[in-house]
Amino acid sequence: MGLEQIKTRIAAAEAASGRDPGSVRLIAVSKVQPPERVESVLQAGQRIFGENYVQEAQGKWPDWRERFEGVELHMIGPLQSNKARAAVGLFDAIHTLDRISLARKLAQQIAEQGRSPQLFIQVNTGDEPQKAGILADELPGFLASCRGLGLDPKGLMCIPPETGDPLPHFRLLRRLARENGLQNLSMGMSADFESAIAEGATHVRVGSAIFGARDYG
Ligand SMILES: *Cc1c(COP(=O)(O)O)cnc(C)c1O
């Protein structure tokens, strides 16, 4: 695989579903990848990256941001409340707003730091007990609570169950976004980003298909 092939496949998927060219944003998921792989993708012009761990991102990105103009960082992993300060300071978007206690912390940090990462609400579309995210039924109430805190989430994010067809999950997320007046849909990973694009994804999160397999060693 690699960056160029993925960009070509995204463009083809946009065209196939009548989407405007460039309407899908590619988030290159660089968690635990060796620095030289990330650096070569930066050299190739990619600027939007996703990370799962605040501490890892804090260690890697300040340097790259100095060397490469226009880097945009997206937090796509579960966010602990005690990392809210660091996350608001570092990230341009947070895809994993999944509970009211975190919403409170983020609102507080956004006010304090005068920095406003774009927010996505994570939805547990598969109703999986072990997975983070708001249940579909709870979304309207949660959104209202977020707005009450002064937050203005602009989109939804999901991670479909590991097995089975992701399509119904993409469809559910799209319907929820439409019903709740939200523009952005963060869905689709290496294995399924094309079907996510067909269902309206605005942000796809692709890691291993760009960088190669992750080695958690
Ligand atoms: C790691 C991760 C990805 C990237 O997964 P790949 O299968 O390597 O593309 C996407 N989204 C989330 C939330 C992740 O944690």
Tab-separated table of C-alpha atoms and ligand atoms in Angstrom:
chain	number	residue	atom	x	y	z
A	1	MET	CA	0.000	0.000	0.000
A	2	GLY	CA	1.225	3.466	0.791
A	3	LEU	CA	0.013	7.028	0.778
A	4	GLU	CA	-0.349	7.497	-2.979
A	5	GLN	CA	-2.416	4.352	-3.479
A	6	ILE	CA	-4.715	5.295	-0.638
A	7	LYS	CA	-5.219	8.777	-2.061
A	8	THR	CA	-6.011	7.259	-5.451
A	9	ARG	CA	-8.508	4.857	-3.901
A	10	ILE	CA	-10.162	7.689	-1.950
A	11	ALA	CA	-10.518	9.737	-5.132
A	12	ALA	CA	-12.055	6.745	-6.923
A	13	ALA	CA	-14.487	6.140	-4.053
A	14	GLU	CA	-15.487	9.818	-4.067
A	15	ALA	CA	-16.147	9.657	-7.792
A	16	ALA	CA	-18.031	6.356	-7.576
A	17	SER	CA	-20.501	7.786	-5.088
A	18	GLY	CA	-20.848	11.154	-6.773
A	19	ARG	CA	-18.991	12.982	-4.028
A	20	ASP	CA	-16.955	16.097	-4.790
A	21	PRO	CA	-13.233	15.467	-5.312
A	22	GLY	CA	-11.429	16.295	-2.080
A	23	SER	CA	-14.566	16.127	0.045
A	24	VAL	CA	-13.079	13.302	2.117
A	25	ARG	CA	-10.241	14.158	4.489
A	26	LEU	CA	-7.594	11.508	4.958
A	27	ILE	CA	-6.346	11.173	8.524
A	28	ALA	CA	-3.089	9.199	8.472
A	29	VAL	CA	-3.086	7.234	11.723
A	30	SER	CA	0.516	7.266	12.902
A	31	LYS	CA	0.231	5.721	16.375
A	32	VAL	CA	3.205	3.530	17.324
A	33	GLN	CA	4.706	3.784	13.832
A	34	PRO	CA	8.485	4.187	13.587
A	35	PRO	CA	9.417	7.871	13.155
A	36	GLU	CA	11.089	7.308	9.789
A	37	ARG	CA	7.819	5.995	8.308
A	38	VAL	CA	5.892	9.001	9.594
A	39	GLU	CA	8.566	11.346	8.373
A	40	SER	CA	8.475	9.951	4.844
A	41	VAL	CA	4.706	10.455	4.746
A	42	LEU	CA	5.240	14.046	5.911
A	43	GLN	CA	7.853	14.485	3.167
A	44	ALA	CA	5.291	13.207	0.668
A	45	GLY	CA	3.009	16.063	1.643
A	46	GLN	CA	0.502	14.498	4.033
A	47	ARG	CA	-0.445	16.937	6.805
A	48	ILE	CA	-3.408	15.418	8.685
A	49	PHE	CA	-2.476	12.789	11.251
A	50	GLY	CA	-4.294	10.777	13.882
A	51	GLU	CA	-2.911	9.659	17.231
A	52	ASN	CA	-4.403	7.493	19.981
A	53	TYR	CA	-2.257	8.325	22.981
A	54	VAL	CA	-1.752	11.829	24.347
A	55	GLN	CA	1.660	11.106	25.786
A	56	GLU	CA	3.006	9.518	22.630
A	57	ALA	CA	1.721	12.413	20.532
A	58	GLN	CA	3.245	14.969	22.897
A	59	GLY	CA	6.600	13.318	22.489
A	60	LYS	CA	6.579	13.153	18.708
A	61	TRP	CA	4.688	16.074	17.231
A	62	PRO	CA	6.120	19.351	18.571
A	63	ASP	CA	9.317	18.711	16.596
A	64	TRP	CA	7.596	17.733	13.367
A	65	ARG	CA	5.299	20.703	13.660
A	66	GLU	CA	8.288	22.984	13.658
A	67	ARG	CA	9.753	21.345	10.587
A	68	PHE	CA	6.582	20.818	8.540
A	69	GLU	CA	4.129	23.639	8.096
A	70	GLY	CA	0.388	23.069	8.382
A	71	VAL	CA	0.281	19.855	10.402
A	72	GLU	CA	-3.191	19.064	11.723
A	73	LEU	CA	-3.431	16.578	14.594
A	74	HIS	CA	-6.501	14.515	15.410
A	75	MET	CA	-7.016	12.638	18.671
A	76	ILE	CA	-8.803	9.390	17.801
A	77	GLY	CA	-8.139	7.277	20.910
A	78	PRO	CA	-9.992	7.115	24.232
A	79	LEU	CA	-9.312	10.281	26.205
A	80	GLN	CA	-8.881	10.187	29.974
A	81	SER	CA	-10.254	13.226	31.757
A	82	ASN	CA	-6.903	13.945	33.372
A	83	LYS	CA	-5.407	14.321	29.887
A	84	ALA	CA	-7.971	16.903	28.783
A	85	ARG	CA	-5.612	19.813	29.394
A	86	ALA	CA	-2.833	18.324	27.298
A	87	ALA	CA	-5.250	17.208	24.602
A	88	VAL	CA	-6.787	20.656	24.175
A	89	GLY	CA	-3.288	22.114	23.999
A	90	LEU	CA	-2.047	19.689	21.367
A	91	PHE	CA	-4.860	18.539	19.101
A	92	ASP	CA	-6.817	20.321	16.359
A	93	ALA	CA	-9.652	17.823	16.557
A	94	ILE	CA	-10.868	15.315	19.148
A	95	HIS	CA	-12.961	12.419	17.795
A	96	THR	CA	-13.650	10.668	21.062
A	97	LEU	CA	-15.956	12.851	23.119
A	98	ASP	CA	-17.903	10.058	24.789
A	99	ARG	CA	-19.123	11.158	28.219
A	100	ILE	CA	-20.346	14.190	30.083
A	101	SER	CA	-17.464	14.270	32.576
A	102	LEU	CA	-15.055	14.608	29.660
A	103	ALA	CA	-17.250	17.271	28.054
A	104	ARG	CA	-17.003	19.314	31.273
A	105	LYS	CA	-13.225	19.024	31.380
A	106	LEU	CA	-12.886	19.941	27.729
A	107	ALA	CA	-15.182	22.952	28.123
A	108	GLN	CA	-13.103	24.131	31.061
A	109	GLN	CA	-9.824	23.719	29.177
A	110	ILE	CA	-11.134	25.347	26.015
A	111	ALA	CA	-12.164	28.385	28.066
A	112	GLU	CA	-8.836	28.470	29.895
A	113	GLN	CA	-6.558	27.960	26.916
A	114	GLY	CA	-8.539	29.851	24.293
A	115	ARG	CA	-8.005	26.908	21.933
A	116	SER	CA	-10.954	25.063	20.397
A	117	PRO	CA	-10.284	21.697	18.828
A	118	GLN	CA	-13.046	20.541	16.528
A	119	LEU	CA	-15.156	17.966	18.381
A	120	PHE	CA	-16.688	14.686	17.270
A	121	ILE	CA	-18.947	12.606	19.478
A	122	GLN	CA	-18.076	8.924	19.498
A	123	VAL	CA	-21.141	6.726	19.071
A	124	ASN	CA	-21.157	3.090	20.152
A	125	THR	CA	-23.112	1.988	17.079
A	126	GLY	CA	-22.782	-1.714	17.887
A	127	ASP	CA	-23.996	-1.251	21.460
A	128	GLU	CA	-20.882	-3.129	22.589
A	129	PRO	CA	-20.419	-3.137	26.385
A	130	GLN	CA	-16.604	-3.002	26.172
A	131	LYS	CA	-16.546	-0.109	23.738
A	132	ALA	CA	-16.580	3.601	24.450
A	133	GLY	CA	-19.179	5.889	22.972
A	134	ILE	CA	-22.636	7.290	23.459
A	135	LEU	CA	-25.535	4.976	22.598
A	136	ALA	CA	-27.572	6.077	19.593
A	137	ASP	CA	-30.657	6.687	21.741
A	138	GLU	CA	-28.730	8.923	24.111
A	139	LEU	CA	-27.213	11.108	21.429
A	140	PRO	CA	-29.785	13.947	21.303
A	141	GLY	CA	-29.643	14.381	25.082
A	142	PHE	CA	-25.865	14.208	25.154
A	143	LEU	CA	-25.565	16.749	22.373
A	144	ALA	CA	-27.870	19.115	24.241
A	145	SER	CA	-25.755	18.731	27.388
A	146	CYS	CA	-22.583	19.486	25.412
A	147	ARG	CA	-24.158	22.600	23.958
A	148	GLY	CA	-25.268	23.616	27.419
A	149	LEU	CA	-21.593	23.572	28.400
A	150	GLY	CA	-20.753	25.840	25.468
A	151	LEU	CA	-19.316	23.061	23.303
A	152	ASP	CA	-20.282	22.815	19.662
A	153	PRO	CA	-19.593	19.297	18.364
A	154	LYS	CA	-19.499	19.219	14.575
A	155	GLY	CA	-19.582	15.535	13.864
A	156	LEU	CA	-19.874	11.895	14.866
A	157	MET	CA	-17.348	9.101	14.966
A	158	CYS	CA	-17.737	5.322	15.157
A	159	ILE	CA	-15.662	2.166	15.294
A	160	PRO	CA	-17.855	-0.717	14.055
A	161	PRO	CA	-17.540	-4.114	15.771
A	162	GLU	CA	-14.424	-5.980	14.717
A	163	THR	CA	-16.348	-8.743	12.988
A	164	GLY	CA	-19.329	-8.451	10.721
A	165	ASP	CA	-20.415	-5.983	8.111
A	166	PRO	CA	-19.530	-2.373	8.970
A	167	LEU	CA	-22.105	-0.989	6.545
A	168	PRO	CA	-25.111	-0.873	8.913
A	169	HIS	CA	-22.924	1.027	11.385
A	170	PHE	CA	-21.880	3.591	8.799
A	171	ARG	CA	-25.533	3.988	7.803
A	172	LEU	CA	-26.636	4.447	11.395
A	173	LEU	CA	-23.963	7.077	11.988
A	174	ARG	CA	-24.977	8.939	8.858
A	175	ARG	CA	-28.631	8.920	9.863
A	176	LEU	CA	-27.810	10.155	13.371
A	177	ALA	CA	-25.706	12.981	11.950
A	178	ARG	CA	-28.501	14.013	9.620
A	179	GLU	CA	-31.139	13.884	12.357
A	180	ASN	CA	-28.983	15.951	14.667
A	181	GLY	CA	-27.789	18.498	12.138
A	182	LEU	CA	-24.109	17.501	12.264
A	183	GLN	CA	-21.875	17.881	9.205
A	184	ASN	CA	-18.942	15.575	9.793
A	185	LEU	CA	-18.678	11.810	9.790
A	186	SER	CA	-15.467	10.191	11.016
A	187	MET	CA	-15.720	6.581	9.878
A	188	GLY	CA	-13.761	4.053	7.858
A	189	MET	CA	-10.320	2.545	8.486
A	190	SER	CA	-7.819	0.596	6.372
A	191	ALA	CA	-10.158	-2.325	5.748
A	192	ASP	CA	-13.352	-0.448	4.985
A	193	PHE	CA	-12.762	3.213	4.111
A	194	GLU	CA	-14.253	2.852	0.647
A	195	SER	CA	-17.618	1.679	1.928
A	196	ALA	CA	-17.501	4.431	4.565
A	197	ILE	CA	-17.010	6.990	1.784
A	198	ALA	CA	-19.964	5.529	-0.093
A	199	GLU	CA	-22.004	6.133	3.066
A	200	GLY	CA	-20.902	9.731	3.444
A	201	ALA	CA	-17.685	9.685	5.495
A	202	THR	CA	-16.046	13.114	5.615
A	203	HIS	CA	-13.012	11.888	7.574
A	204	VAL	CA	-11.435	8.456	7.101
A	205	ARG	CA	-8.843	7.193	9.595
A	206	VAL	CA	-6.294	5.035	7.794
A	207	GLY	CA	-3.229	3.627	9.525
A	208	SER	CA	-1.751	0.298	8.494
A	209	ALA	CA	-2.692	0.617	4.805
A	210	ILE	CA	-0.464	3.709	4.649
A	211	PHE	CA	2.345	2.912	7.075
A	212	GLY	CA	2.351	-0.871	7.207
A	213	ALA	CA	1.456	-3.084	10.157
A	214	ARG	CA	1.873	-1.673	13.645
A	215	ASP	CA	4.413	-3.350	15.898
A	216	TYR	CA	3.328	-2.972	19.492
A	217	GLY	CA	6.446	-4.905	20.515
B	1	LIG	C1	-5.693	2.580	15.012
B	1	LIG	C2	-6.962	3.206	14.615
B	1	LIG	C3	-7.269	3.435	13.264
B	1	LIG	C4	-6.402	2.963	12.114
B	1	LIG	O1	-6.590	1.604	11.933
B	1	LIG	P1	-6.020	0.847	10.616
B	1	LIG	O2	-6.774	-0.405	10.595
B	1	LIG	O3	-4.562	0.662	10.855
B	1	LIG	O4	-6.298	1.713	9.460
B	1	LIG	C5	-8.447	4.106	12.978
B	1	LIG	N1	-9.284	4.531	13.942
B	1	LIG	C6	-9.027	4.311	15.244
B	1	LIG	C7	-9.974	4.798	16.266
B	1	LIG	C8	-7.868	3.636	15.621
B	1	LIG	O5	-7.630	3.413	16.918
